[in-house]
CSV table of C-alpha atoms and ligand atoms in Angstrom, one decimal:
chain,number,residue,atom,x,y,z
A,21,MET,CA,0.0,0.0,0.0
A,22,ASN,CA,1.3,3.4,-0.9
A,23,THR,CA,1.4,5.3,2.3
A,24,ARG,CA,2.0,8.6,0.5
A,25,SER,CA,-1.1,8.4,-1.6
A,26,ILE,CA,-3.9,10.9,-1.0
A,27,ARG,CA,-6.3,7.9,-0.4
A,28,PHE,CA,-4.1,6.6,2.4
A,29,ARG,CA,-3.4,10.0,4.0
A,30,LEU,CA,-7.1,11.1,3.9
A,31,THR,CA,-8.2,7.8,5.4
A,32,ALA,CA,-5.5,8.0,8.1
A,33,TRP,CA,-6.5,11.6,9.0
A,34,TYR,CA,-10.2,10.8,8.9
A,35,GLY,CA,-9.7,7.6,11.0
A,36,GLY,CA,-7.5,9.5,13.5
A,37,ILE,CA,-10.1,12.3,14.0
A,38,LEU,CA,-12.8,9.7,14.3
A,39,VAL,CA,-10.9,7.8,17.0
A,40,VAL,CA,-10.2,11.0,19.0
A,41,LEU,CA,-13.9,12.0,18.7
A,42,GLY,CA,-15.0,8.5,19.6
A,43,LEU,CA,-12.8,8.5,22.7
A,44,VAL,CA,-14.0,12.0,23.8
A,45,PHE,CA,-17.6,11.0,23.3
A,46,GLY,CA,-17.0,7.8,25.2
A,47,ALA,CA,-15.4,9.6,28.1
A,48,TYR,CA,-18.2,12.1,28.2
A,49,CYS,CA,-20.9,9.3,28.3
A,50,TYR,CA,-19.0,7.5,31.0
A,51,TRP,CA,-18.7,10.7,33.1
A,52,ARG,CA,-22.4,11.6,32.7
A,53,LEU,CA,-23.6,8.0,33.4
A,54,ASP,CA,-21.5,7.9,36.6
A,55,HIS,CA,-23.0,11.2,37.7
A,56,PHE,CA,-26.6,10.3,36.9
A,57,LEU,CA,-26.4,7.0,38.6
A,58,ALA,CA,-24.9,8.5,41.8
A,59,VAL,CA,-27.5,11.3,41.8
A,60,TYR,CA,-30.4,8.8,41.2
A,61,VAL,CA,-29.3,6.4,43.9
A,62,THR,CA,-28.6,9.1,46.5
A,63,GLU,CA,-31.9,10.8,45.8
A,64,LEU,CA,-33.6,7.4,46.5
A,65,PHE,CA,-31.6,7.2,49.8
A,66,SER,CA,-32.5,10.7,50.9
A,67,HIS,CA,-36.2,10.1,50.2
A,68,ARG,CA,-36.0,7.1,52.4
A,69,ALA,CA,-34.2,9.0,55.1
A,70,GLU,CA,-36.9,11.7,54.9
A,71,ARG,CA,-39.6,9.1,55.2
A,72,ILE,CA,-38.0,7.6,58.3
A,73,ALA,CA,-37.8,11.1,59.8
A,74,SER,CA,-41.4,12.0,59.0
A,75,THR,CA,-43.1,8.7,59.8
A,76,LEU,CA,-41.0,7.3,62.7
A,77,LEU,CA,-38.8,10.0,64.2
A,78,ALA,CA,-41.6,12.5,64.5
A,79,ASN,CA,-43.2,10.2,67.1
A,80,VAL,CA,-40.1,9.0,68.9
A,81,GLY,CA,-40.9,11.2,71.9
A,82,TRP,CA,-43.8,8.9,73.0
A,83,SER,CA,-43.0,5.7,71.0
A,84,GLY,CA,-39.4,5.4,72.2
A,85,GLU,CA,-36.1,4.7,70.5
A,86,ALA,CA,-36.5,0.9,70.8
A,87,TYR,CA,-39.8,1.1,68.9
A,88,LEU,CA,-38.0,3.2,66.2
A,89,GLY,CA,-35.4,0.4,65.7
A,90,ARG,CA,-38.0,-2.3,65.4
A,91,GLU,CA,-40.1,-0.3,63.0
A,92,ILE,CA,-37.1,0.4,60.7
A,93,GLU,CA,-36.2,-3.3,60.7
A,94,THR,CA,-39.8,-4.2,59.9
A,95,ARG,CA,-40.5,-1.6,57.3
A,96,TYR,CA,-37.1,-1.3,55.5
A,97,ALA,CA,-35.3,-4.6,56.4
A,98,PRO,CA,-31.8,-2.9,55.7
A,99,GLU,CA,-29.8,-6.2,56.1
A,100,ALA,CA,-31.9,-8.1,53.6
A,101,ASN,CA,-31.8,-5.2,51.2
A,102,ASP,CA,-28.1,-4.6,51.6
A,103,ARG,CA,-28.7,-1.1,53.0
A,104,PHE,CA,-27.1,1.0,55.6
A,105,ILE,CA,-29.3,2.9,58.0
A,106,ARG,CA,-28.1,4.9,61.0
A,107,VAL,CA,-29.9,7.4,63.3
A,108,THR,CA,-27.7,9.5,65.5
A,109,THR,CA,-28.5,12.3,67.9
A,110,SER,CA,-26.8,15.7,67.6
A,111,ASP,CA,-24.4,14.8,70.5
A,112,GLY,CA,-23.2,11.8,68.5
A,113,SER,CA,-24.9,8.9,70.3
A,114,VAL,CA,-26.2,6.2,68.0
A,115,VAL,CA,-30.0,5.6,68.3
A,116,TYR,CA,-30.1,3.0,65.6
A,117,LEU,CA,-27.5,1.2,63.4
A,118,SER,CA,-28.4,-1.5,60.9
A,119,GLY,CA,-26.6,-4.8,60.9
A,120,GLU,CA,-24.2,-6.4,58.4
A,121,PRO,CA,-25.8,-6.7,55.0
A,122,TYR,CA,-26.5,-10.1,53.4
A,123,ASP,CA,-24.0,-9.5,50.6
A,124,GLN,CA,-21.4,-8.4,53.3
A,125,SER,CA,-20.5,-5.5,51.0
A,126,PHE,CA,-19.6,-3.3,54.0
A,127,ALA,CA,-19.3,-3.4,57.8
A,128,PRO,CA,-21.8,-0.8,59.3
A,129,GLU,CA,-19.6,-0.2,62.4
A,130,GLU,CA,-16.7,0.9,60.1
A,131,VAL,CA,-18.8,3.8,58.5
A,132,PRO,CA,-17.4,7.0,60.0
A,133,SER,CA,-19.7,9.3,62.0
A,134,PRO,CA,-21.5,12.1,60.2
A,135,ALA,CA,-20.6,15.7,60.6
A,136,LYS,CA,-22.6,17.0,63.6
A,137,SER,CA,-23.0,20.5,62.2
A,138,LEU,CA,-25.1,19.3,59.2
A,139,SER,CA,-28.0,21.6,58.7
A,140,GLY,CA,-29.4,20.4,55.3
A,141,VAL,CA,-29.7,17.2,53.2
A,142,SER,CA,-26.2,16.0,52.0
A,143,SER,CA,-25.0,13.1,50.0
A,144,GLY,CA,-21.7,11.6,48.8
A,145,ILE,CA,-19.3,8.7,48.9
A,146,VAL,CA,-18.0,7.6,52.2
A,147,HIS,CA,-15.0,5.2,52.7
A,148,ALA,CA,-15.7,2.4,55.1
A,149,GLY,CA,-12.7,0.2,55.5
A,150,ARG,CA,-12.0,-1.4,52.2
A,151,HIS,CA,-15.5,-0.4,50.9
A,152,ASP,CA,-17.1,2.7,49.5
A,153,LEU,CA,-20.7,3.6,50.4
A,154,LEU,CA,-23.0,6.1,48.8
A,155,ILE,CA,-24.8,7.8,51.8
A,156,ALA,CA,-27.5,10.4,52.0
A,157,THR,CA,-27.8,12.2,55.3
A,158,VAL,CA,-30.9,14.1,56.4
A,159,PRO,CA,-31.1,16.2,59.6
A,160,PHE,CA,-34.3,16.2,61.6
A,161,ALA,CA,-35.4,18.0,64.8
A,162,THR,CA,-38.3,17.0,67.0
A,163,GLY,CA,-38.9,18.7,70.4
A,164,ASN,CA,-35.5,19.6,71.8
A,165,GLN,CA,-33.8,16.8,70.1
A,166,LYS,CA,-31.9,16.9,66.8
A,167,TYR,CA,-31.3,13.7,64.8
A,168,LEU,CA,-29.2,12.8,61.7
A,169,ILE,CA,-30.7,10.0,59.6
A,170,GLU,CA,-28.2,8.3,57.2
A,171,VAL,CA,-29.4,5.9,54.5
A,172,GLY,CA,-26.8,4.3,52.1
A,173,GLY,CA,-25.6,1.3,50.2
A,174,SER,CA,-22.5,-0.1,48.7
A,175,ALA,CA,-21.1,1.8,45.7
A,176,THR,CA,-20.0,-1.5,44.1
A,177,PRO,CA,-23.2,-2.1,42.0
A,178,ILE,CA,-22.8,1.3,40.4
A,179,LYS,CA,-19.1,0.6,39.7
A,180,ASN,CA,-20.1,-2.8,38.2
A,181,VAL,CA,-22.7,-1.1,35.9
A,182,LEU,CA,-20.1,1.5,34.9
A,183,ARG,CA,-17.5,-1.2,34.2
A,184,ARG,CA,-19.9,-3.2,32.0
A,185,PHE,CA,-20.9,0.1,30.2
A,186,LEU,CA,-17.2,0.8,29.6
A,187,VAL,CA,-16.7,-2.6,28.0
A,188,SER,CA,-19.8,-2.3,25.8
A,189,LEU,CA,-18.7,1.2,24.9
A,190,PHE,CA,-15.3,0.1,23.8
A,191,ILE,CA,-16.6,-2.8,21.7
A,192,GLY,CA,-19.3,-0.6,20.2
A,193,LEU,CA,-16.9,2.2,19.4
A,194,PHE,CA,-14.4,-0.2,17.9
A,195,VAL,CA,-17.0,-1.7,15.6
A,196,VAL,CA,-18.5,1.7,14.6
A,197,LEU,CA,-15.0,3.2,14.1
A,198,ALA,CA,-13.8,0.2,12.0
A,199,LEU,CA,-17.0,0.4,9.8
A,200,ALA,CA,-16.7,4.2,9.5
A,201,ILE,CA,-13.0,4.0,8.5
A,202,TRP,CA,-13.7,1.2,6.1
A,203,GLY,CA,-16.6,3.2,4.6
A,204,GLY,CA,-14.6,6.3,4.5
A,205,PHE,CA,-11.8,4.4,2.6
A,206,LEU,CA,-14.3,3.2,0.0
A,207,VAL,CA,-15.9,6.6,-0.4
A,208,ILE,CA,-12.4,8.3,-0.8
A,209,LYS,CA,-11.5,5.5,-3.3
A,210,TRP,CA,-14.7,6.2,-5.3
A,211,ALA,CA,-14.2,9.9,-5.1
A,212,LEU,CA,-10.6,9.6,-6.4
A,213,ALA,CA,-11.4,7.0,-9.1
A,214,PRO,CA,-11.5,9.7,-11.9
A,215,VAL,CA,-8.0,10.8,-10.9
A,216,LYS,CA,-6.7,7.3,-11.7
A,217,LYS,CA,-8.4,7.5,-15.1
A,218,ILE,CA,-7.1,11.0,-15.7
A,219,THR,CA,-3.6,9.9,-14.8
A,220,ALA,CA,-3.8,6.9,-17.2
A,221,THR,CA,-5.0,9.1,-20.1
A,222,ALA,CA,-2.5,11.8,-19.3
A,223,GLU,CA,0.3,9.3,-19.6
A,224,GLU,CA,-0.8,8.5,-23.1
A,225,ILE,CA,-0.8,12.2,-24.2
A,226,THR,CA,2.5,12.9,-25.8
A,227,SER,CA,3.4,15.4,-28.6
A,228,HIS,CA,2.2,12.6,-31.0
A,229,HIS,CA,-1.2,12.2,-29.3
A,230,LEU,CA,-2.3,15.7,-28.5
A,231,ASP,CA,-5.7,15.0,-30.0
A,232,LYS,CA,-6.5,12.9,-26.9
A,233,ARG,CA,-8.4,14.5,-24.0
A,234,LEU,CA,-8.8,13.7,-20.4
A,235,PRO,CA,-12.0,12.0,-19.3
A,236,ILE,CA,-14.5,14.4,-17.6
A,237,VAL,CA,-17.0,12.9,-15.2
A,238,ASP,CA,-19.6,15.7,-15.1
A,239,THR,CA,-20.0,16.0,-11.4
A,240,GLY,CA,-19.2,19.7,-11.3
A,241,ASP,CA,-16.6,19.0,-8.6
A,242,GLU,CA,-12.9,20.1,-8.4
A,243,ILE,CA,-11.7,17.1,-10.3
A,244,ALA,CA,-14.1,17.8,-13.2
A,245,ASN,CA,-13.0,21.4,-13.2
A,246,LEU,CA,-9.3,20.4,-13.2
A,247,SER,CA,-9.9,18.0,-16.1
A,248,LYS,CA,-11.7,20.7,-18.1
A,249,THR,CA,-8.9,23.2,-17.4
A,250,LEU,CA,-6.2,20.7,-18.4
A,251,ASN,CA,-8.1,19.8,-21.5
A,252,GLN,CA,-8.2,23.5,-22.5
A,253,MET,CA,-4.5,23.6,-21.9
A,254,ILE,CA,-3.9,20.5,-24.1
A,255,SER,CA,-6.1,22.1,-26.8
A,256,ARG,CA,-3.8,25.2,-26.7
A,257,LEU,CA,-0.7,23.0,-26.9
A,258,GLU,CA,-2.2,21.1,-29.8
A,259,GLU,CA,-2.9,24.3,-31.6
A,260,SER,CA,0.7,25.5,-31.1
A,261,PHE,CA,2.2,22.2,-32.1
A,262,GLN,CA,0.0,22.2,-35.2
A,263,SER,CA,1.1,25.7,-36.1
A,264,ILE,CA,4.7,24.8,-35.7
A,265,ASN,CA,4.1,21.7,-37.9
A,266,ARG,CA,2.3,23.8,-40.4
A,267,PHE,CA,5.1,26.3,-40.5
A,268,THR,CA,7.7,23.6,-41.0
A,269,ALA,CA,5.6,21.9,-43.7
A,270,ASP,CA,5.0,25.2,-45.5
A,271,ALA,CA,8.6,26.3,-45.2
A,272,SER,CA,9.9,22.9,-46.5
A,273,HIS,CA,7.3,22.9,-49.3
A,274,GLU,CA,8.4,26.5,-50.3
A,275,LEU,CA,12.1,25.5,-50.2
A,276,ARG,CA,11.6,22.6,-52.6
A,277,THR,CA,11.1,24.6,-55.7
A,278,PRO,CA,14.1,27.0,-55.3
A,279,LEU,CA,16.3,24.0,-54.6
A,280,THR,CA,15.1,22.2,-57.7
A,281,ILE,CA,15.8,25.4,-59.7
A,282,ILE,CA,19.3,25.8,-58.2
A,283,ARG,CA,20.1,22.2,-59.0
A,284,GLY,CA,18.8,22.7,-62.6
A,285,GLU,CA,20.8,25.9,-63.0
A,286,LEU,CA,24.0,24.2,-61.7
A,287,GLU,CA,23.5,21.3,-64.1
A,288,THR,CA,23.1,23.8,-67.0
A,289,LEU,CA,26.3,25.5,-65.9
A,290,LEU,CA,28.1,22.2,-66.1
A,291,LEU,CA,27.2,22.0,-69.8
A,292,ASP,CA,29.6,24.8,-70.5
A,293,GLU,CA,32.7,23.0,-71.8
A,294,GLY,CA,34.9,26.0,-71.2
A,295,LEU,CA,34.7,25.7,-67.4
A,296,SER,CA,38.0,25.2,-65.6
A,297,LYS,CA,38.5,21.9,-63.6
A,298,ASN,CA,38.3,23.8,-60.3
A,299,VAL,CA,35.0,25.5,-61.2
A,300,ARG,CA,33.6,22.2,-62.5
A,301,GLU,CA,34.5,20.4,-59.2
A,302,THR,CA,33.0,23.2,-57.2
A,303,ILE,CA,29.7,23.0,-59.1
A,304,CYS,CA,29.6,19.2,-58.7
A,305,SER,CA,30.1,19.7,-54.9
A,306,LEU,CA,27.3,22.3,-54.9
A,307,ILE,CA,25.0,19.9,-56.7
A,308,GLU,CA,25.8,17.2,-54.0
A,309,GLU,CA,25.1,19.7,-51.2
A,310,THR,CA,21.8,20.8,-53.0
A,311,ASP,CA,20.8,17.1,-53.1
A,312,ASN,CA,21.5,16.7,-49.4
A,313,LEU,CA,19.6,19.8,-48.7
A,314,SER,CA,16.7,18.6,-50.8
A,315,LYS,CA,16.7,15.3,-48.9
A,316,ILE,CA,16.6,17.1,-45.6
A,317,VAL,CA,13.8,19.3,-46.8
A,318,GLN,CA,11.9,16.3,-48.1
A,319,CYS,CA,12.3,14.5,-44.7
A,320,LEU,CA,11.2,17.6,-42.8
A,321,LEU,CA,8.1,17.9,-45.0
A,322,SER,CA,7.2,14.2,-44.4
A,323,LEU,CA,7.8,14.5,-40.7
A,324,SER,CA,5.7,17.7,-40.2
A,325,ARG,CA,2.9,16.2,-42.4
A,326,LEU,CA,2.9,13.0,-40.4
A,327,ASP,CA,2.9,14.9,-37.1
A,328,ALA,CA,0.1,17.2,-38.2
A,329,GLY,CA,-1.9,14.2,-39.4
A,330,ARG,CA,-1.9,15.8,-42.9
A,331,ALA,CA,0.1,13.0,-44.5
A,332,GLN,CA,-1.8,11.1,-47.2
A,333,MET,CA,-2.0,7.6,-45.8
A,334,GLU,CA,-3.2,4.6,-47.7
A,335,ARG,CA,-4.7,1.8,-45.5
A,336,VAL,CA,-4.3,-1.5,-47.2
A,337,ARG,CA,-4.0,-5.0,-45.7
A,338,LEU,CA,-0.5,-6.3,-46.4
A,339,ASP,CA,1.8,-9.1,-45.2
A,340,LEU,CA,4.7,-7.4,-43.4
A,341,ALA,CA,7.0,-10.5,-44.0
A,342,ASP,CA,6.4,-10.2,-47.8
A,343,LEU,CA,7.1,-6.5,-47.8
A,344,VAL,CA,10.3,-6.9,-45.7
A,345,SER,CA,11.7,-9.8,-47.7
A,346,THR,CA,11.2,-7.9,-51.0
A,347,ILE,CA,13.1,-4.8,-49.6
A,348,THR,CA,15.8,-7.0,-48.1
A,349,ASP,CA,16.4,-8.6,-51.5
A,350,GLN,CA,16.7,-5.1,-53.0
A,351,MET,CA,19.2,-4.0,-50.4
A,352,VAL,CA,21.5,-7.0,-50.8
A,353,PRO,CA,23.7,-5.2,-53.3
A,354,LEU,CA,24.2,-2.3,-50.9
A,355,ALA,CA,25.3,-4.8,-48.2
A,356,ASP,CA,27.5,-6.7,-50.6
A,357,GLU,CA,29.2,-3.4,-51.5
A,358,LYS,CA,30.2,-3.1,-47.9
A,359,ASN,CA,30.9,-6.7,-47.4
A,360,VAL,CA,28.2,-7.1,-44.9
A,361,THR,CA,26.1,-10.2,-44.7
A,362,LEU,CA,22.3,-9.6,-44.8
A,363,SER,CA,20.2,-12.4,-43.5
A,364,ALA,CA,16.5,-12.7,-43.2
A,365,GLN,CA,14.2,-14.8,-40.9
A,366,MET,CA,10.6,-14.4,-41.8
A,367,GLY,CA,7.7,-15.8,-39.8
A,368,GLY,CA,4.1,-16.0,-41.0
A,369,GLY,CA,0.8,-14.4,-39.9
A,370,ALA,CA,2.2,-10.8,-39.6
A,371,GLU,CA,-0.6,-9.1,-41.5
A,372,VAL,CA,-1.0,-5.4,-40.9
A,373,VAL,CA,-3.1,-2.6,-42.2
A,374,GLY,CA,-1.1,0.4,-43.4
A,375,ASP,CA,0.5,2.5,-46.1
A,376,ARG,CA,2.9,0.3,-48.2
A,377,VAL,CA,5.2,3.2,-49.2
A,378,ARG,CA,5.6,4.5,-45.7
A,379,LEU,CA,6.1,1.1,-44.2
A,380,LYS,CA,8.7,0.5,-46.9
A,381,GLN,CA,10.4,3.7,-45.7
A,382,VAL,CA,10.6,2.3,-42.2
A,383,VAL,CA,12.3,-0.9,-43.3
A,384,VAL,CA,14.6,0.9,-45.7
A,385,ASN,CA,15.7,3.4,-43.0
A,386,LEU,CA,16.4,0.7,-40.5
A,387,LEU,CA,18.3,-1.6,-42.9
A,388,ASP,CA,20.2,1.4,-44.4
A,389,ASN,CA,21.3,2.4,-40.9
A,390,ALA,CA,22.3,-1.1,-39.9
A,391,ILE,CA,24.3,-1.6,-43.1
A,392,LYS,CA,25.8,1.9,-42.8
A,393,TYR,CA,27.0,1.5,-39.2
A,394,THR,CA,28.1,-2.1,-39.4
A,395,PRO,CA,31.8,-2.5,-40.2
A,396,GLU,CA,33.0,-4.8,-43.1
A,397,GLY,CA,32.6,-8.5,-42.4
A,398,GLY,CA,29.7,-7.9,-40.0
A,399,THR,CA,26.1,-9.2,-40.2
A,400,VAL,CA,22.7,-7.6,-40.4
A,401,THR,CA,19.7,-9.8,-39.5
A,402,VAL,CA,16.2,-8.8,-40.3
A,403,GLY,CA,13.2,-10.8,-39.0
A,404,VAL,CA,9.4,-10.6,-38.9
A,405,ASN,CA,7.3,-12.5,-36.4
A,406,VAL,CA,4.1,-12.2,-34.3
A,407,SER,CA,4.5,-11.5,-30.6
A,408,ASP,CA,2.0,-10.4,-28.0
A,409,ARG,CA,-0.7,-10.3,-30.7
A,410,GLN,CA,1.4,-7.7,-32.6
A,411,ALA,CA,3.4,-7.9,-35.8
A,412,GLN,CA,7.1,-7.4,-34.9
A,413,LEU,CA,9.9,-6.4,-37.2
A,414,GLU,CA,13.5,-6.7,-35.8
A,415,VAL,CA,16.7,-5.4,-37.4
A,416,SER,CA,19.9,-6.4,-35.6
A,417,ASP,CA,23.4,-5.7,-36.5
A,418,THR,CA,26.9,-6.5,-35.3
A,419,GLY,CA,28.0,-2.9,-35.4
A,420,PRO,CA,29.3,-0.6,-32.6
A,421,GLY,CA,25.9,-0.3,-30.9
A,422,ILE,CA,24.6,3.0,-29.5
A,423,PRO,CA,26.1,4.5,-26.3
A,424,GLY,CA,23.7,4.1,-23.4
A,425,SER,CA,23.4,7.8,-22.8
A,426,ASP,CA,22.4,8.3,-26.5
A,427,LEU,CA,19.8,5.5,-26.6
A,428,PRO,CA,16.9,7.7,-25.4
A,429,HIS,CA,17.7,10.4,-28.0
A,430,VAL,CA,18.2,8.4,-31.2
A,431,PHE,CA,14.6,9.1,-32.3
A,432,ASP,CA,15.1,12.9,-31.7
A,433,ARG,CA,15.2,15.1,-34.8
A,434,PHE,CA,18.7,15.9,-36.1
A,435,PHE,CA,20.3,13.7,-33.4
A,436,ARG,CA,23.5,11.9,-34.4
A,437,ALA,CA,25.3,9.8,-31.8
A,438,ASP,CA,29.0,10.3,-31.0
A,439,ARG,CA,30.3,11.9,-34.2
A,440,ILE,CA,33.9,10.8,-33.5
A,441,ARG,CA,32.8,7.1,-33.3
A,442,LEU,CA,30.8,7.3,-36.5
A,443,GLY,CA,33.8,8.9,-38.3
A,444,THR,CA,32.9,10.0,-41.8
A,445,ILE,CA,29.5,8.2,-42.0
A,446,GLU,CA,27.1,10.7,-43.4
A,447,GLY,CA,23.6,11.4,-42.3
A,448,ALA,CA,21.2,14.2,-41.2
A,449,GLY,CA,19.8,12.6,-38.0
A,450,LEU,CA,16.3,12.5,-39.4
A,451,GLY,CA,15.9,8.8,-40.6
A,452,LEU,CA,14.9,7.4,-37.2
A,453,SER,CA,12.5,10.3,-36.4
A,454,ILE,CA,10.7,9.5,-39.6
A,455,VAL,CA,10.6,5.8,-38.6
A,456,GLN,CA,9.1,6.7,-35.3
A,457,SER,CA,6.5,9.1,-36.8
A,458,ILE,CA,5.4,6.5,-39.3
A,459,CYS,CA,5.1,3.8,-36.6
A,460,THR,CA,3.0,6.1,-34.4
A,461,ALA,CA,0.8,7.0,-37.4
A,462,HIS,CA,0.1,3.3,-37.8
A,463,GLY,CA,-0.7,2.8,-34.1
A,464,GLY,CA,2.6,1.1,-33.4
A,465,ALA,CA,6.0,1.9,-31.8
A,466,VAL,CA,9.7,1.5,-32.3
A,467,LYS,CA,12.3,0.7,-29.8
A,468,ALA,CA,16.2,0.7,-29.9
A,469,GLU,CA,18.4,-1.4,-27.6
A,470,ASN,CA,21.9,-2.7,-27.5
A,471,HIS,CA,22.8,-6.4,-27.7
A,472,ALA,CA,24.7,-7.7,-24.7
A,473,ASN,CA,27.6,-8.8,-27.0
A,474,GLY,CA,27.7,-5.7,-29.2
A,475,GLY,CA,25.6,-4.3,-32.0
A,476,CYS,CA,22.1,-3.0,-31.6
A,477,ARG,CA,18.6,-4.1,-32.3
A,478,PHE,CA,15.6,-2.0,-33.5
A,479,SER,CA,12.2,-3.5,-33.0
A,480,VAL,CA,9.0,-2.2,-34.6
A,481,LYS,CA,5.7,-3.3,-33.3
A,482,LEU,CA,2.5,-2.8,-35.3
A,483,PRO,CA,-1.1,-3.9,-34.6
A,484,LEU,CA,-2.1,-7.0,-36.4
A,485,ALA,CA,-4.8,-6.5,-39.0
A,486,ASN,CA,-7.3,-8.8,-37.3
A,487,GLN,CA,-6.7,-7.0,-33.9
A,488,GLN,CA,-7.5,-3.6,-35.6
A,489,ASN,CA,-10.7,-5.0,-37.0
A,490,LYS,CA,-11.7,-6.2,-33.5
A,491,ALA,CA,-10.8,-2.7,-32.1
A,492,GLY,CA,-12.8,-1.1,-34.9
A,493,GLN,CA,-15.9,-3.3,-34.2
A,494,LYS,CA,-15.9,-2.5,-30.5
B,507,ADP,P1,21.4,9.3,-39.6
B,507,ADP,O1,21.0,9.9,-40.8
B,507,ADP,O2,22.5,10.0,-38.8
B,507,ADP,O3,21.7,7.9,-39.7
B,507,ADP,P2,19.2,8.5,-38.0
B,507,ADP,O4,18.0,9.2,-37.5
B,507,ADP,O5,18.9,7.4,-39.0
B,507,ADP,O6,20.1,9.5,-38.6
B,507,ADP,O7,20.0,7.9,-36.8
B,507,ADP,C1,20.3,8.7,-35.7
B,507,ADP,C2,21.5,8.2,-35.0
B,507,ADP,O8,21.3,6.9,-34.4
B,507,ADP,C3,22.7,8.0,-35.9
B,507,ADP,O9,23.4,9.2,-36.1
B,507,ADP,C4,23.5,7.0,-35.2
B,507,ADP,O10,24.3,7.6,-34.2
B,507,ADP,C5,22.5,6.2,-34.4
B,507,ADP,N1,22.2,4.9,-35.1
B,507,ADP,C6,21.1,4.6,-35.9
B,507,ADP,N2,21.1,3.3,-36.3
B,507,ADP,C7,22.3,2.8,-35.8
B,507,ADP,C8,22.9,1.5,-35.9
B,507,ADP,N3,22.3,0.5,-36.6
B,507,ADP,N4,24.0,1.3,-35.2
B,507,ADP,C9,24.6,2.3,-34.5
B,507,ADP,N5,24.1,3.5,-34.4
B,507,ADP,C10,22.9,3.8,-35.0
C-alpha cells in the first residue's frame, strides 16, 4: 500500500479524527452516566431518610427509640436489602444502626460518624474500611432533640454497571469506528477514481497524441474542473504544435522549388565546356550539397505532415513479412558493396493494415542504418514475427551499438550519436525520427536497444490487421 497516496493519507486523517472524537464522546458518556447513577441512587436514599424522619422519628418522643429500631427493621429490612441505616443524635450517640448486609459488601460499624454541624440534606461517597458507600444524610429536629438519619448502600453495584458500560462502549466504538473508517476508505477511493483514469489518459498524451483529451466525469466538482482546465491547456498546446508543424511543412514545401531550380541551373552551368577543372569540381560539390539539402527538406516535410496528421496515408492490408523480404532482397547489393552479410528470418501471420510506401520507408531506413553503421565483415539480421498479438519487425546488427546515454535520444530530430565514433559516415539525423512518426501514425511503436555482446537491435511493433478489425468493431 502506498502510504503517500492521498487515499491513504485522507483515510488516516479521517480515521485518526474519528478515533479521537469517539474517545472524547465515550469519556463524556462515562462521566455523565457515573454522575446520573450517583444522583439517582442518593436521591432514592435521601427520600427514604426523609420518610424515616417524618413517619418514625416525628413520634419517637412517645413511642421510644426501641420502637424506632424495630419499625425500621420491619419496614425497611436494611440487612436483607443490603442497605445501611443509622440514626444518631446531635451529641453523637447512635440511636439505631443497621446490621451487616446479606452480601457483606460493607461493615456498618466501620462507617465514620456524620458531621454534627449538618443543617441540610447532603450526600456523597464515604469510605468504610475497604469499601465505598453512597450515603444520603438528612437532619431532623423534634422537640429539643436533633437527629441525623443516614441511608446508604455499597457503591460496588454502580461501579459494576459502569465497568460493563465501559466494556460495551469500547466494543461498540471499535465496531463503529472500524466500519466508519472502512466506509470512508471506500468513499475516498470512489471519489478519487476519476483521478486514476485522468492519470492513465494523461500518460498517453504525448506530442504525438495531442488529439486525446482527459475524461470528464460531469460531477461539477474540483476534479471535473481540473480535467476541463487541463483539456483546455492541451487544446492550446495542440494548436501551437499544429502551427509549428504547419510552419515547418509550409517552409519545406516552399524550399523545394528554389532548390530544384538551383540544381537545374547548376546542371546547366556544367554543360559549359569552357569551365576550368576547379570550377567544375565546385559546381559538382554544390549539386551534391543541394541534393543533401533537398533530402533534408523532403524529410522535414514528411515529418511535419505525419505529425500534423496531414500525410496522405493509404490503409491496405498487407503481409509485413512479404514487404520486408522484398526490400531485403533489393538491399543485398548495398550490403555486398560493404561486405556485410544480410540475412532474413521471416515468420508467418504478420498481416497489418497500413501505407505500403511509408512502411517500406521504415524498413529501408532501419536496414540502411544497420548496413551503414556495421563495419565490413559484419552481419545484419532482419526478422518478422508475431509476438504479444502484434506484428514485430526486428533489425539487428553487429556494429558498434549506441552509447547508453544516446539511446533515449536516437529518435530525436537531427540527433546523431557520437560523431567521433561514426567517423565519416554521413547522415542528417532524421531517418529514425521518420521511422518513429510512421510507426506512431500506424498505431505502433519502435524501440532501440543494444545487444549484450555488441551491436544494436531496432524492433518495430504494429497492430495486427485482425486486432485492428476487432478494435474497430468495438
Ligand atoms: P542518420 O542519418 O544520422 O543515420 P538516423 O536518425 O537514422 O540519422 O539515426 C540517428 C543516429 O542513431 C545515428 O546518427 C547513429 O548515431 C544512431 N544509429 C542509428 N542506427 C544505428 C545502428 N544500426 N548502429 C549504430 N548507431 C545507429
